Short mmCIF file of C-alpha atoms in Angstrom, two decimals:
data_model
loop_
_atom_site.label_atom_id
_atom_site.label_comp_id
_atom_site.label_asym_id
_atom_site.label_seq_id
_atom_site.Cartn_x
_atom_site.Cartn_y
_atom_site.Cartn_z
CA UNK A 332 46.23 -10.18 32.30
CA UNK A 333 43.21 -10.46 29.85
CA UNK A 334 44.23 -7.59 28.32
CA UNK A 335 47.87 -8.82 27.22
CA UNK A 336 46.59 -12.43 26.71
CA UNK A 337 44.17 -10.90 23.86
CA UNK A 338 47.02 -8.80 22.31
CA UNK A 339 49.01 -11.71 22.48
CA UNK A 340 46.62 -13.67 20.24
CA UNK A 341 46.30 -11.33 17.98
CA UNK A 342 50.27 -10.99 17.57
CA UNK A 343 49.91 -15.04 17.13
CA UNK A 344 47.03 -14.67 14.93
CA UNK A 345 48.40 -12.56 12.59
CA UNK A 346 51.75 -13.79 12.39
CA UNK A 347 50.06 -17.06 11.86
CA UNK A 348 47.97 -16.18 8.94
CA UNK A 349 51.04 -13.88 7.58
CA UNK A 350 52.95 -17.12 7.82
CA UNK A 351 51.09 -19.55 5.71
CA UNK A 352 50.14 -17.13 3.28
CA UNK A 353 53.46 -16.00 2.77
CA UNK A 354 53.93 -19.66 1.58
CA UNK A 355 51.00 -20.41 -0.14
CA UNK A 356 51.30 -17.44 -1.95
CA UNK A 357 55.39 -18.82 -2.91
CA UNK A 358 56.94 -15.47 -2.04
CA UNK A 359 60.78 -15.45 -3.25
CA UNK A 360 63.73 -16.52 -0.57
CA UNK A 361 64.98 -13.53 0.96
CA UNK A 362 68.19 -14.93 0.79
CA UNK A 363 69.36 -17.43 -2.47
CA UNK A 364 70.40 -20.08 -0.32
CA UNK A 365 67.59 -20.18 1.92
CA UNK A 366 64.57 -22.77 1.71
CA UNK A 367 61.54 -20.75 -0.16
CA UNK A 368 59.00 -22.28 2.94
CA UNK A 369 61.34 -20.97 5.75
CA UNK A 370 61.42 -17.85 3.56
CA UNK A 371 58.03 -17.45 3.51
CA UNK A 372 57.46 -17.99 7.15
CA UNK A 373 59.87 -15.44 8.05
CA UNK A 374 58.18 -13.29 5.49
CA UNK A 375 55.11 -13.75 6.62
CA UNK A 376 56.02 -13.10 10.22
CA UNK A 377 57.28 -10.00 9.58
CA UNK A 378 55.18 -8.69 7.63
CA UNK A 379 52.54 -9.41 9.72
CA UNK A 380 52.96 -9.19 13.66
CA UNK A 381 52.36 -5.62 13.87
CA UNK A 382 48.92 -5.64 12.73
CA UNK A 383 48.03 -8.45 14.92
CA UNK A 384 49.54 -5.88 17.47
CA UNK A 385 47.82 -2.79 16.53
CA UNK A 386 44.72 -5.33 16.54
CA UNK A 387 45.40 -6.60 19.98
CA UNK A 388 45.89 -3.36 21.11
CA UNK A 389 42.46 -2.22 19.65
CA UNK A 390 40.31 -5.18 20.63
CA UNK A 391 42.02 -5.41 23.84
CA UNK A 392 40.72 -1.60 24.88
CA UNK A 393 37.48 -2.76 22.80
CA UNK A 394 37.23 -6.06 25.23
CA UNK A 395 38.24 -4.68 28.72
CA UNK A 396 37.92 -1.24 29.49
CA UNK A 397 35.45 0.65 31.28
CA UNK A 398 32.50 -0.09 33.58
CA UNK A 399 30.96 -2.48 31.22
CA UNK A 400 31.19 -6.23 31.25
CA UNK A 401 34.37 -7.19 30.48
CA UNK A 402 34.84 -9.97 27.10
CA UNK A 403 37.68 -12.60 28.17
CA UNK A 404 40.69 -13.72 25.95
CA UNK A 405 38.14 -17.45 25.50
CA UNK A 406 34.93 -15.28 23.98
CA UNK A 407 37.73 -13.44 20.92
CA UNK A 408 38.95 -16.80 19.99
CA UNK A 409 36.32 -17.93 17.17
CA UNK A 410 35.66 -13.82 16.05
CA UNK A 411 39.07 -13.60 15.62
CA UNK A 412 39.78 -16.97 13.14
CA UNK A 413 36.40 -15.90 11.69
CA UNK A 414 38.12 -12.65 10.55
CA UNK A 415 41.31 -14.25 9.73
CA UNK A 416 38.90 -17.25 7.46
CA UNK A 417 37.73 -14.55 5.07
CA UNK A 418 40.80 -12.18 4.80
CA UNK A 419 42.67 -15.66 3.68
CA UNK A 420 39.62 -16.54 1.56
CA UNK A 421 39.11 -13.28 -0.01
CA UNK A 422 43.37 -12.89 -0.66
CA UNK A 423 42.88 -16.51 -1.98
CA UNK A 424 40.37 -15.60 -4.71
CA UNK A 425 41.84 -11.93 -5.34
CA UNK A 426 45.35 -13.89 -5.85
CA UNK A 427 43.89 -16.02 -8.34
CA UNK A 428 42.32 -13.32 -10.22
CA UNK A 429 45.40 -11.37 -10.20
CA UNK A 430 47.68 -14.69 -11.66
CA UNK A 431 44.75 -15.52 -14.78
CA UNK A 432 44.51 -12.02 -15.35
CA UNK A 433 48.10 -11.63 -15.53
CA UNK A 434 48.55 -14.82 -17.79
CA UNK A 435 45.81 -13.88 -19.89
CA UNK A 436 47.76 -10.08 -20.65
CA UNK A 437 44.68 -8.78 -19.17
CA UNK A 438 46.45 -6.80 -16.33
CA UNK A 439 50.16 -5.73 -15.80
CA UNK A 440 52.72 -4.59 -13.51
CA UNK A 441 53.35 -1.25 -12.71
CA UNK A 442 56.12 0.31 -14.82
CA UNK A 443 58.80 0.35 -12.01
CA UNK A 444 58.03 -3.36 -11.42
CA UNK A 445 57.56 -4.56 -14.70
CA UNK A 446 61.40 -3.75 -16.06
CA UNK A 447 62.29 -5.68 -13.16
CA UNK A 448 60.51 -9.01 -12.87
CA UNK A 449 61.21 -11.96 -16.16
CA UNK A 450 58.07 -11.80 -17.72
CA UNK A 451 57.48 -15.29 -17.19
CA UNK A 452 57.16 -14.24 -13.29
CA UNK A 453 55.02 -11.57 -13.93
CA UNK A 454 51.47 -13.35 -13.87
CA UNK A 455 52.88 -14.90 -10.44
CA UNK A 456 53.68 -11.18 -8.97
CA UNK A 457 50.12 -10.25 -9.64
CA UNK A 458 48.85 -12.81 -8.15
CA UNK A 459 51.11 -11.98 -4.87
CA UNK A 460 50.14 -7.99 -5.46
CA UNK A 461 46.15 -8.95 -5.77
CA UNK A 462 46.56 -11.31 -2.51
CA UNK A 463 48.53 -9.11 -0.71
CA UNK A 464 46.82 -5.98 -1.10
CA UNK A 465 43.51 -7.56 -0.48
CA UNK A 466 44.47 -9.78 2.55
CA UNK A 467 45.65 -6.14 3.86
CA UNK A 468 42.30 -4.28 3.18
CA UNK A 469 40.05 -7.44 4.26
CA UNK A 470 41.83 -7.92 7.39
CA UNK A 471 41.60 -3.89 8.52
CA UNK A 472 37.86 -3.70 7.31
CA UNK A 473 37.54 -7.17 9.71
CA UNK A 474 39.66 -5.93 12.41
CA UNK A 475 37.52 -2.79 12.79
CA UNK A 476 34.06 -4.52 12.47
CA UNK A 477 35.43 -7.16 15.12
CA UNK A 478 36.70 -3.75 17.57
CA UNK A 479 32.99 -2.53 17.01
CA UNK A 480 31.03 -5.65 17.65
CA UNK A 481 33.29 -6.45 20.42
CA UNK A 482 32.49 -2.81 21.82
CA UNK A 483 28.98 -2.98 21.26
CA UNK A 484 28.65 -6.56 22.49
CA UNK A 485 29.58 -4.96 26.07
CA UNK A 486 26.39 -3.16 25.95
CA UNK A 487 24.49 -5.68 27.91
CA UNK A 488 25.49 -8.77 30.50
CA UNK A 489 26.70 -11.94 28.34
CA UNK A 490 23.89 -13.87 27.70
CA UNK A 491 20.72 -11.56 28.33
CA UNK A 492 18.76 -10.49 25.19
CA UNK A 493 17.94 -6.73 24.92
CA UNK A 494 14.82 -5.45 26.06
CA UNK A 495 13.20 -3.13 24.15
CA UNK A 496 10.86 -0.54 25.88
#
């Protein structure tokens, strides 16, 4: 049951941080007539509950398996909003970046975006690119260091130091 309860946070974790920063970041409605904040939530959910799955999957095997001592659903609770604290700082900052240096004419959409979006929206899509493609990269480069650490933490009984010989 460990096992699923981890994989079940993660789902939670990432649909959670997909979530708010699908509305902090102010993505469009997907529909006209719905509310932008329940757009973004739904936005965010799906974008985002299948990494927190692959994730759960990962950290789960990471956690659990083998003759090793096992890591409880508890001891991944503070890694894993650790991980999810910087990918949401680190889109935070690179959406910021992306929105001055798209005000400032300093950076631009890609052609096949650019004929599409008003160009007063444009400075707000690179902000939502920028955020999105860093939250993305952050959170895998996280993810895996977390599925390491996690792994490696196994090496030894909770609690005992390593001895070196």
């Amino acid at each position: 049951m460990q096992g699923v309860a981890i994989v079940l946070l993660c789902i939670l974790a990432a649909a959670t941080y997909g979530a708010v920063s699908h509305v902090a970041l102010g993505h469009l409605p997907l529909l006209s007539s719905e509310p932008a904040t329940l757009s973004g939530v739904g936005r965010g959910l799906l974008a985002s509950w299948w990494v927190g799955l692959l994730l759960g999957v990962s950290l789960a095997f990471s956690a659990r398996v083998g003759h090793r001592p096992k890591r409880d659903v508890r001891s991944l609770v503070r890694p894993i909003v650790g991980v999810l604290l910087v990918t949401y700082t680190s889109a935070f900052f690179a959406s910021t970046a992306g929105f001055v240096l798209g005000d400032h004419a300093m950076a631009f959409l890609p052609d096949r975006l650019a004929s599409r979006v008003p160009p007063d929206r444009s400075a707000f899509f690179l902000a939502d690119l920028a955020g999105s493609a860093v939250g993305y990269i952050v959170g895998f480069v996280g993810g895996v260091v977390l599925i390491v650490w996690v792994w490696r933490s196994r090496e030894r009984p909770m609690g005992h130091p390593r001895t070196h010989g």
